[in-house]
PDB file of C-alpha atoms in Angstrom:
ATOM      1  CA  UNK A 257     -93.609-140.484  12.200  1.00 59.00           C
ATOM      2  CA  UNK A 258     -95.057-137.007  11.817  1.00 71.00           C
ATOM      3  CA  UNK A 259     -92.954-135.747  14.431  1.00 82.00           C
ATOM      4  CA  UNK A 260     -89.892-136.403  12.682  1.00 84.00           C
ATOM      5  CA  UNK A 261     -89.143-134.070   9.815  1.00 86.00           C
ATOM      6  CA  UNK A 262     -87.008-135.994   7.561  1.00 84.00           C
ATOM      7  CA  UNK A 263     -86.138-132.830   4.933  1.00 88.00           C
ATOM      8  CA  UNK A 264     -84.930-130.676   8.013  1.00 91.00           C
ATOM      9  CA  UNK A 265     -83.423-133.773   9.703  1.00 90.00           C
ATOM     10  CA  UNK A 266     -85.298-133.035  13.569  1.00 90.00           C
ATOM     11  CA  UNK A 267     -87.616-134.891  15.690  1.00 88.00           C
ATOM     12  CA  UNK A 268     -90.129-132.685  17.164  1.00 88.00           C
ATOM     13  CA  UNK A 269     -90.430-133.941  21.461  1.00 87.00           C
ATOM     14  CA  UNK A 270     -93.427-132.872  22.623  1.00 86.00           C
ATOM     15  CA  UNK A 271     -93.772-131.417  26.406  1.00 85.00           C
ATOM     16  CA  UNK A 272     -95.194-133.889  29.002  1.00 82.00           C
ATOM     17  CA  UNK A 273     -95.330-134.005  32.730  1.00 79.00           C
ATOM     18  CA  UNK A 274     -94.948-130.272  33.094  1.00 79.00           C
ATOM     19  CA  UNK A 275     -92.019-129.922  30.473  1.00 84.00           C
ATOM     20  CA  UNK A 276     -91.030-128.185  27.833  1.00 86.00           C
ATOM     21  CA  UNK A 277     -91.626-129.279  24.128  1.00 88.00           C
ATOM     22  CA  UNK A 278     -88.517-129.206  22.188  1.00 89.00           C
ATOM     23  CA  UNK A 279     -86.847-129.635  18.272  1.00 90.00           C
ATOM     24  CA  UNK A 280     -83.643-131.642  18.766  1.00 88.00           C
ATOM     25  CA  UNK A 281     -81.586-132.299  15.549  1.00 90.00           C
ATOM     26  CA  UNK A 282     -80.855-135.722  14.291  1.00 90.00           C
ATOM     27  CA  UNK A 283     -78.010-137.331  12.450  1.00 89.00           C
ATOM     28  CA  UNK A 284     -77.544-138.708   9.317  1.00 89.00           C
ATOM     29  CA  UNK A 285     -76.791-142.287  10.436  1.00 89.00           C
ATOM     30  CA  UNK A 286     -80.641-142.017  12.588  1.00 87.00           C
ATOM     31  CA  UNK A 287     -82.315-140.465   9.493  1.00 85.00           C
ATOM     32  CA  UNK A 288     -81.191-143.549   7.343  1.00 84.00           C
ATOM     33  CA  UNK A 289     -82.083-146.153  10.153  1.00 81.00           C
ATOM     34  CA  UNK A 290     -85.618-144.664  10.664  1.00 79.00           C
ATOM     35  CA  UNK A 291     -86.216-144.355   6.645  1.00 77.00           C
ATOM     36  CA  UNK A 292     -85.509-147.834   6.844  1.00 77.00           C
ATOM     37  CA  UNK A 293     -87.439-149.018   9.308  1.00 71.00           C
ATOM     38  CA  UNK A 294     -90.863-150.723   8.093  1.00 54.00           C
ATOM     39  CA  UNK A 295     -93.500-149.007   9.374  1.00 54.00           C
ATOM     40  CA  UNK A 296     -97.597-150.181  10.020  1.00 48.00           C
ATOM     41  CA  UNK A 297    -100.089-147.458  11.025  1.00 49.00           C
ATOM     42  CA  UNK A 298     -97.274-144.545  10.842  1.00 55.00           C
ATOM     43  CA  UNK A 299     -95.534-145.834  13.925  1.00 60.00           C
ATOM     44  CA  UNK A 300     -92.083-147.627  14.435  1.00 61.00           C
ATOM     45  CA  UNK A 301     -93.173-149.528  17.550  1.00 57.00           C
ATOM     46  CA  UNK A 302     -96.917-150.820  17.901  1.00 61.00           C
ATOM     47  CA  UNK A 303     -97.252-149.139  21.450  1.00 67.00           C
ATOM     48  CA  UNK A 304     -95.616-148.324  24.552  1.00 67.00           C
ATOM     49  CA  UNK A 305     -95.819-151.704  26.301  1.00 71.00           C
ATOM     50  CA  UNK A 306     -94.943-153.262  23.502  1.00 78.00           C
ATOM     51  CA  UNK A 307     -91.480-151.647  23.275  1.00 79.00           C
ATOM     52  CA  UNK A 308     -90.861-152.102  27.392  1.00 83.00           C
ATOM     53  CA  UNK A 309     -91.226-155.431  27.033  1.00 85.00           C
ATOM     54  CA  UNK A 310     -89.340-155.978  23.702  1.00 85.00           C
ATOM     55  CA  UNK A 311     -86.400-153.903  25.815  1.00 87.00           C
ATOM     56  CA  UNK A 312     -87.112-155.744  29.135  1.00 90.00           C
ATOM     57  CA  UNK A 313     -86.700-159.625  27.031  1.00 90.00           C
ATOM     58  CA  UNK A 314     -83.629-158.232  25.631  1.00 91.00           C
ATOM     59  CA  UNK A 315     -81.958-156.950  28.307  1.00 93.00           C
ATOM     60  CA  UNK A 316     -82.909-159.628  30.245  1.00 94.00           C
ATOM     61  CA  UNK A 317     -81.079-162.394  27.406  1.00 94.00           C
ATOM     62  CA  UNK A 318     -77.639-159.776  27.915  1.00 94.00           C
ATOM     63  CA  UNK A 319     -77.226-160.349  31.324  1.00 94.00           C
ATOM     64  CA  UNK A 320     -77.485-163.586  31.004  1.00 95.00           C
ATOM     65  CA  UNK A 321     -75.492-164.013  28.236  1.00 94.00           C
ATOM     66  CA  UNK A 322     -72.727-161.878  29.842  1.00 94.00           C
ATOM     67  CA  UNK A 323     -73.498-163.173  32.961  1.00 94.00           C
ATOM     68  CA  UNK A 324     -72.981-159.324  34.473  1.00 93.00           C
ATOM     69  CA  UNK A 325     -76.772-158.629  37.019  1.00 93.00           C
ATOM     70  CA  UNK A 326     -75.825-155.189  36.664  1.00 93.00           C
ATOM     71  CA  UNK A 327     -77.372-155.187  32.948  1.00 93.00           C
ATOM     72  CA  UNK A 328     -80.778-155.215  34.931  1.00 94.00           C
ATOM     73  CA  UNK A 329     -80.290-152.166  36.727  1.00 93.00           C
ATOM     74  CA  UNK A 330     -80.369-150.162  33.499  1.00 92.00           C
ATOM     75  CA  UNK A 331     -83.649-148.588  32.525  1.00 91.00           C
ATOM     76  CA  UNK A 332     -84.978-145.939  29.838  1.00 85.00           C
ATOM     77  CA  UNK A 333     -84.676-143.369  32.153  1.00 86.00           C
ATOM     78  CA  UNK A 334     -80.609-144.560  32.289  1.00 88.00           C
ATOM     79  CA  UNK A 335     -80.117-143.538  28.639  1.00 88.00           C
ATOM     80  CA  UNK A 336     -81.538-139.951  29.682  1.00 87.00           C
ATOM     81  CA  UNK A 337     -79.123-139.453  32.697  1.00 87.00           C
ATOM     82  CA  UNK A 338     -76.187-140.535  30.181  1.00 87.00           C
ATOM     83  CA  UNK A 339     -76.881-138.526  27.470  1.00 88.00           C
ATOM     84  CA  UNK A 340     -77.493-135.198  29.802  1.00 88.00           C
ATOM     85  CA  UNK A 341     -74.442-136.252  31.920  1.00 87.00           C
ATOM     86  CA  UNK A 342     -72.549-136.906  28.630  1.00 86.00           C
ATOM     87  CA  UNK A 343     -73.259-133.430  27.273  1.00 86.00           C
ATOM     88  CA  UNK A 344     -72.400-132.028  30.037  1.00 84.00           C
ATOM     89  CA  UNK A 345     -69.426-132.968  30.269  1.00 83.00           C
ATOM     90  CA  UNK A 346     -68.502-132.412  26.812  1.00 82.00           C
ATOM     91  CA  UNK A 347     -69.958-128.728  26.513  1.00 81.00           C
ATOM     92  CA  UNK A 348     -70.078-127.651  30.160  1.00 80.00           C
ATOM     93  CA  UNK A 349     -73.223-125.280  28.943  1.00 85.00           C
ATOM     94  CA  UNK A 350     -75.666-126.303  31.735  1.00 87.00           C
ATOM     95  CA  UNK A 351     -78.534-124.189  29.034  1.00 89.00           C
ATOM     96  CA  UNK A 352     -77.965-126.880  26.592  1.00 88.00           C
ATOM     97  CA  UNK A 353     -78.422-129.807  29.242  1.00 89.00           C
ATOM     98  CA  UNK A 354     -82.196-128.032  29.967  1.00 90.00           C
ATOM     99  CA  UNK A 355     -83.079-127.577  26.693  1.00 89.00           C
ATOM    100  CA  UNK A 356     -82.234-131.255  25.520  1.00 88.00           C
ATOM    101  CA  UNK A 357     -84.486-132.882  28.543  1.00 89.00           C
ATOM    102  CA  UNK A 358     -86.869-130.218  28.208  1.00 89.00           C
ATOM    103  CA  UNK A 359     -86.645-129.005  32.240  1.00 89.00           C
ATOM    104  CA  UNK A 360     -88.564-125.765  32.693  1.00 88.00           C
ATOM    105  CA  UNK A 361     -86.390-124.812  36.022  1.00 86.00           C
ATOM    106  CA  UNK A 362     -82.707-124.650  36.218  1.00 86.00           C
ATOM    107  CA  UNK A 363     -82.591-126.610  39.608  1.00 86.00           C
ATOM    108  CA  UNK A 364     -84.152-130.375  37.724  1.00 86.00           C
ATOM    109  CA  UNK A 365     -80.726-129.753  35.635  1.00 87.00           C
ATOM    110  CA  UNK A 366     -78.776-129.864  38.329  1.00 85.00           C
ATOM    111  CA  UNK A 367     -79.187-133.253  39.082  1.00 81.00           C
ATOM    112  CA  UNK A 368     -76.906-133.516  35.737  1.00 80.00           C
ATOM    113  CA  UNK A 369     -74.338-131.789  37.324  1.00 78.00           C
ATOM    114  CA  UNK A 370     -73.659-133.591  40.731  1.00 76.00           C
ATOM    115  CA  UNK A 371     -73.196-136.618  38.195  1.00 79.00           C
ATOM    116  CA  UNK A 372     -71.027-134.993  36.102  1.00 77.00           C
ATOM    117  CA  UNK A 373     -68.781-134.275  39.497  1.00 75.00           C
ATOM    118  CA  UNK A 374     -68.845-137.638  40.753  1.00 75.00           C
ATOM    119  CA  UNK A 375     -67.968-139.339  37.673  1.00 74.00           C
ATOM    120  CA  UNK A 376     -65.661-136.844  35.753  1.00 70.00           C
ATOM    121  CA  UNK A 377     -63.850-134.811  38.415  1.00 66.00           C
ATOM    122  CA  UNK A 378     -61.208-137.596  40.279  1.00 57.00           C
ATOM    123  CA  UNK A 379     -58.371-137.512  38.616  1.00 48.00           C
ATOM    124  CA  UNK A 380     -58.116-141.223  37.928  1.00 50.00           C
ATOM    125  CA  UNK A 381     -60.751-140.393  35.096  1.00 52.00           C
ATOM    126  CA  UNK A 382     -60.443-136.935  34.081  1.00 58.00           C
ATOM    127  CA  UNK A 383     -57.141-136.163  31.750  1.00 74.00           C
ATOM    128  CA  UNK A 384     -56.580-134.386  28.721  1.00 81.00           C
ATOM    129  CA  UNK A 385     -54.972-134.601  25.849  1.00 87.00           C
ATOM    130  CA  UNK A 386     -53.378-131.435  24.146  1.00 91.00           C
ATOM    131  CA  UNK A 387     -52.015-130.035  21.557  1.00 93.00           C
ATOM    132  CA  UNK A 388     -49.805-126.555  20.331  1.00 95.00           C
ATOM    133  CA  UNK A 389     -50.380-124.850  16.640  1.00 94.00           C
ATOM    134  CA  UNK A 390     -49.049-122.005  15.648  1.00 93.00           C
ATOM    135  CA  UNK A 391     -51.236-121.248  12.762  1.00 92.00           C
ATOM    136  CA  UNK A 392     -55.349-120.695  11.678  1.00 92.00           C
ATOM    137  CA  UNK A 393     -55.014-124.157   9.256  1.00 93.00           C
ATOM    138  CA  UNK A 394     -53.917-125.897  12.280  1.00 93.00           C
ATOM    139  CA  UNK A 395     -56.267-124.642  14.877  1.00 92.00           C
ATOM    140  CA  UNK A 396     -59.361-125.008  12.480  1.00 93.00           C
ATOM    141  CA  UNK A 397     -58.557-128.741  12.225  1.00 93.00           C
ATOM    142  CA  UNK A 398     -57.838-129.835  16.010  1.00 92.00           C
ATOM    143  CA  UNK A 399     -61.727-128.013  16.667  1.00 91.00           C
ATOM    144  CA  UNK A 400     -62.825-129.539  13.945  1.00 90.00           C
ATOM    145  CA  UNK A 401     -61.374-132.741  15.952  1.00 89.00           C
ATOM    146  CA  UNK A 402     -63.482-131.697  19.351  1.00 86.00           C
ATOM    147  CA  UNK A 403     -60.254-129.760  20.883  1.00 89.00           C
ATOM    148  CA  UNK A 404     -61.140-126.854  22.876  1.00 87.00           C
ATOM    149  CA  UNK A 405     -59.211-123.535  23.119  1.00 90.00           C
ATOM    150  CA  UNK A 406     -57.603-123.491  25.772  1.00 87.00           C
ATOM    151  CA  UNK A 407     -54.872-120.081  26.279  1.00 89.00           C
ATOM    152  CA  UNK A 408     -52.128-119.018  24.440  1.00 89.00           C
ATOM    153  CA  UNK A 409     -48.364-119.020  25.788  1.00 88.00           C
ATOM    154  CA  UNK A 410     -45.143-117.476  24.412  1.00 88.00           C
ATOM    155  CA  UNK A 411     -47.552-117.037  20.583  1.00 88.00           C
ATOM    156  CA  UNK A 412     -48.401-120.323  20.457  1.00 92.00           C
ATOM    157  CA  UNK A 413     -51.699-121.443  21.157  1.00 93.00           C
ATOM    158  CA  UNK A 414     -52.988-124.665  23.111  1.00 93.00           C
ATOM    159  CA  UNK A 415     -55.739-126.618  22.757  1.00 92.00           C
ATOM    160  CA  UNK A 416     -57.273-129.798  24.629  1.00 88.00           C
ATOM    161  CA  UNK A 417     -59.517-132.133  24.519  1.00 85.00           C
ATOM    162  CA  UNK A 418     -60.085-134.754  27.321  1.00 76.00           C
ATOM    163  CA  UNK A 419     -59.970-138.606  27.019  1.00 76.00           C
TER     164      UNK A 419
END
């Protein structure tokens, strides 16, 4: 837990296998849920094997219970290529992606963004949804929403958002 500054609401990563260390922010909803968490010897999970196979026995009861084999394919290393591909997506700032993992070099980030083509760029999956205001009020609340500026025709101004 002393990585985790719970006044300034950020988790401090620190840099391994030739990375870089990094202070990520953290919401409100995770600051509650690890206040809450009972804790022995300052740590939320005894040790590392412990965890894997807490996550392995769980994930194992989910396929079965589902009875979907593909719930065995996904690792911790999975919820790292979502979350990078996810922000991607959402912020196309390829900076942001590298600072997140950590990545010294540009090039280990671009693994993020040959995912991001495959998954997002067909246009059976990508689409937005968008929206015209003519006025600041307006415009504050759709970004406010997650829309996007987009251009501005005949003094009104658009804004998207995809779905």
């Amino acid at each position: 837990m002393a990585d985790i500054d719970f006044v300034q609401r950020k988790v401090n990563i620190k840099a391994e296998k030739r990375s870089n260390g990094r202070v990520l922010p953290l919401t409100e909803k995770s600051m509650s849920m690890l206040a809450n968490v009972r804790r022995k010897k300052e740590r939320i999970f005894a040790n590392s094997s412990c965890l894997r196979a807490c996550f392995f026995t769980q994930r194992m009861r989910i396929a079965e219970k589902i009875a979907n084999p593909n719930i065995l394919k996904i690792h911790f290393h999975t919820f790292r290529h979502w979350k990078a591909t996810t922000e991607l997506h959402n912020f196309h700032d390829r900076e942001r992606v590298q600072i997140i993992l950590g990545h010294k070099s540009q090039n280990s980030t671009e693994t993020y963004v040959h995912i991001d083509k495959m998954l997002y760029l067909s246009k059976a999956t990508d689409g937005f949804i968008v929206k015209v205001v003519d006025n600041l009020d307006d415009a504050v609340k759709l970004m406010e929403l997650g829309f996007e500026f987009h251009t501005e025709f005949a003094g009104h101004k658009l804004f998207r958002k995809r779905k």
